Amino acid sequence: MSSESKFTVDKRLIDSFGRLHNNLRVSVTDRCNLRCFYCMPEHDPEFMPKSELLTFEETERVVRVGTGLGIDRVRLTGGEPLVRRELHKLIESIVSLPGIRDVGLTTNGIFLSEQAHLLRDAGLKRLNISLDALDPETFRKMTRRDGFDRVLAGIQAAKDAGFKPIKLNAVSVRGLTEDQIIPFGELAREGDIDVRFIEFMPLDAENEWERGKVLFAHEIIGILESEFGALDPQPVSDHRAPASQYRFRDGCGTIGLIASVSRPFCAGCNRFRLTADGKLRNCLFSLEETDVRGLLRSGGSDSEIAQAMQNCIAAKKEGHEINTARFVQPERPMHSIGG
Ligand code: SAM
Ligand code: SF4
């Protein structure tokens, strides 16, 4: 490590509300092999030119500088991270950075059959797989592509490769996914997959989000309780984790709810983001970004990159304003931010 990147604890990424940021979400591409309606346009998405994507070396450098500021957790995402060629090489290099304690990946699972072992061998410990439906028709309505069977095969491949637990994330949308809740509840009760429902957030490319389309966490709990009996909230082990955990009272499994809209968890947020084209974002819903690609490509020093991170965190707002009339949806849809 160069002397330039040895920062003291005083340089930790603490915002003006006292929140310590140790968790960086790194998007490696805005491309994807699905077209989920809540994330991407159905037709002719405008992808970033390849030359604008950070190289693995550039990404690794940003993360390394971040470790000097207290970043110890990284999650790779996209777009679909597994469409980025040789992703396992980036994982290998991030896993071995001094100071990194935890590297995770969020994927739609389409390419997992081919890559699960490679990812595991690269040192990846944690895997979140997104699957909104347990039947192929609803899967197609949500993703506007086929591929349901490939995701199921991918989940199996991930289990075979030794990922445990596997977290399954399901976006919940009113009028579309109500009938998926009990099947997901049954799956959660089998015990080897952690199922989490995510409220639909206003980050879609077609600007069709409405409050009325959000299937709220309390409604999901109601549907589950009507079938399986009472759900008991679990003690919070990490107040910064976005999911609230509930246990089925008969002891069979747990279920997670990520209630970003109805119960925002901004007060405990420890996350910020690096987009695939090298912009730092202090919030999913941020309207401003801090450029690091320019620094990386113009001979910027580690200290300048660190300063850019600190500026980004210093400008973080108290929370998203989805539930207010002030809310403005960011121009970048989810696939281009990195979810
Ligand atoms: N392609 C990968 C995947 O789908 O897992 C990684 C990127 S995706 C943007 C990351 C997560 O964001 C997925 O779990 C996806 O379901 C979720 N997501 C995308 N758009 C969303 C939205 N508008 N509201 C809630 N969750 C969303
Ligand atoms: Fe692709 Fe993931 Fe967005 Fe779906 S949620 S379109 S899989 S990036």
PDB file of N, CA and C and ligand atoms in Angstrom, residues 30-40 78-80 107-108 130 132 143 334-335, ligand 2:
ATOM      1  N   ASP A  30     -23.977  -1.323 -16.773  1.00  0.00           N
ATOM      2  CA  ASP A  30     -25.404  -0.970 -16.765  1.00  0.00           C
ATOM      3  C   ASP A  30     -26.180  -1.906 -17.696  1.00  0.00           C
ATOM      4  N   ARG A  31     -25.464  -2.859 -18.322  1.00  0.00           N
ATOM      5  CA  ARG A  31     -26.134  -3.787 -19.249  1.00  0.00           C
ATOM      6  C   ARG A  31     -26.793  -4.923 -18.503  1.00  0.00           C
ATOM      7  N   CYS A  32     -27.750  -5.537 -19.148  1.00  0.00           N
ATOM      8  CA  CYS A  32     -28.450  -6.634 -18.480  1.00  0.00           C
ATOM      9  C   CYS A  32     -29.116  -7.527 -19.509  1.00  0.00           C
ATOM     10  N   ASN A  33     -29.277  -8.789 -19.126  1.00  0.00           N
ATOM     11  CA  ASN A  33     -29.945  -9.739 -20.007  1.00  0.00           C
ATOM     12  C   ASN A  33     -31.446  -9.855 -19.690  1.00  0.00           C
ATOM     13  N   LEU A  34     -31.942  -9.102 -18.716  1.00  0.00           N
ATOM     14  CA  LEU A  34     -33.385  -9.015 -18.477  1.00  0.00           C
ATOM     15  C   LEU A  34     -33.815  -7.555 -18.674  1.00  0.00           C
ATOM     16  N   ARG A  35     -35.100  -7.316 -18.617  1.00  0.00           N
ATOM     17  CA  ARG A  35     -35.626  -5.957 -18.802  1.00  0.00           C
ATOM     18  C   ARG A  35     -36.704  -5.680 -17.765  1.00  0.00           C
ATOM     19  N   CYS A  36     -36.388  -5.920 -16.500  1.00  0.00           N
ATOM     20  CA  CYS A  36     -37.382  -5.749 -15.431  1.00  0.00           C
ATOM     21  C   CYS A  36     -38.039  -4.372 -15.563  1.00  0.00           C
ATOM     22  N   PHE A  37     -39.354  -4.352 -15.507  1.00  0.00           N
ATOM     23  CA  PHE A  37     -40.057  -3.102 -15.828  1.00  0.00           C
ATOM     24  C   PHE A  37     -39.785  -2.013 -14.796  1.00  0.00           C
ATOM     25  N   TYR A  38     -39.365  -2.421 -13.583  1.00  0.00           N
ATOM     26  CA  TYR A  38     -39.145  -1.433 -12.519  1.00  0.00           C
ATOM     27  C   TYR A  38     -37.716  -0.893 -12.534  1.00  0.00           C
ATOM     28  N   CYS A  39     -36.942  -1.263 -13.545  1.00  0.00           N
ATOM     29  CA  CYS A  39     -35.516  -0.952 -13.531  1.00  0.00           C
ATOM     30  C   CYS A  39     -34.998  -0.436 -14.869  1.00  0.00           C
ATOM     31  N   MET A  40     -35.448  -1.065 -15.951  1.00  0.00           N
ATOM     32  CA  MET A  40     -34.875  -0.777 -17.280  1.00  0.00           C
ATOM     33  C   MET A  40     -35.973  -0.446 -18.265  1.00  0.00           C
ATOM     34  N   GLY A  78     -25.135  -4.193 -10.644  1.00  0.00           N
ATOM     35  CA  GLY A  78     -25.195  -3.615 -11.980  1.00  0.00           C
ATOM     36  C   GLY A  78     -26.554  -2.934 -12.167  1.00  0.00           C
ATOM     37  N   GLY A  79     -26.998  -2.928 -13.366  1.00  0.00           N
ATOM     38  CA  GLY A  79     -27.018  -3.903 -14.416  1.00  0.00           C
ATOM     39  C   GLY A  79     -26.825  -5.318 -13.876  1.00  0.00           C
ATOM     40  N   GLU A  80     -26.560  -6.198 -14.798  1.00  0.00           N
ATOM     41  CA  GLU A  80     -26.326  -7.570 -14.368  1.00  0.00           C
ATOM     42  C   GLU A  80     -24.814  -7.804 -14.303  1.00  0.00           C
ATOM     43  N   THR A 107     -27.212 -10.623  -8.165  1.00  0.00           N
ATOM     44  CA  THR A 107     -27.351 -11.072  -9.551  1.00  0.00           C
ATOM     45  C   THR A 107     -28.772 -11.534  -9.835  1.00  0.00           C
ATOM     46  N   ASN A 108     -29.130 -11.484 -11.119  1.00  0.00           N
ATOM     47  CA  ASN A 108     -30.444 -12.043 -11.485  1.00  0.00           C
ATOM     48  C   ASN A 108     -30.375 -13.555 -11.658  1.00  0.00           C
ATOM     49  N   SER A 130     -31.904 -12.234  -7.360  1.00  0.00           N
ATOM     50  CA  SER A 130     -33.190 -11.553  -7.495  1.00  0.00           C
ATOM     51  C   SER A 130     -34.147 -12.445  -8.267  1.00  0.00           C
ATOM     52  N   ASP A 132     -38.464 -12.453  -8.672  1.00  0.00           N
ATOM     53  CA  ASP A 132     -39.694 -11.818  -8.194  1.00  0.00           C
ATOM     54  C   ASP A 132     -40.878 -12.758  -8.177  1.00  0.00           C
ATOM     55  N   THR A 143     -39.963  -9.342 -15.805  1.00  0.00           N
ATOM     56  CA  THR A 143     -38.629  -9.178 -16.415  1.00  0.00           C
ATOM     57  C   THR A 143     -38.679  -8.918 -17.921  1.00  0.00           C
ATOM     58  N   MET A 334     -32.530   2.523 -12.142  1.00  0.00           N
ATOM     59  CA  MET A 334     -31.790   1.616 -11.262  1.00  0.00           C
ATOM     60  C   MET A 334     -30.638   0.898 -11.970  1.00  0.00           C
ATOM     61  N   HIS A 335     -30.840   0.412 -13.184  1.00  0.00           N
ATOM     62  CA  HIS A 335     -29.775  -0.396 -13.816  1.00  0.00           C
ATOM     63  C   HIS A 335     -28.525   0.432 -14.073  1.00  0.00           C
TER      64      HIS A 335
HETATM   65 FE1  SF4 B   2     -31.518  -6.375 -14.935  1.00  0.00          FE
HETATM   66 FE2  SF4 B   2     -31.401  -6.557 -12.305  1.00  0.00          FE
HETATM   67 FE3  SF4 B   2     -32.507  -4.408 -13.480  1.00  0.00          FE
HETATM   68 FE4  SF4 B   2     -33.744  -6.726 -13.635  1.00  0.00          FE
HETATM   69  S1  SF4 B   2     -33.315  -5.582 -11.754  1.00  0.00           S
HETATM   70  S2  SF4 B   2     -33.389  -5.305 -15.358  1.00  0.00           S
HETATM   71  S3  SF4 B   2     -32.112  -8.141 -13.713  1.00  0.00           S
HETATM   72  S4  SF4 B   2     -30.410  -4.974 -13.584  1.00  0.00           S
END
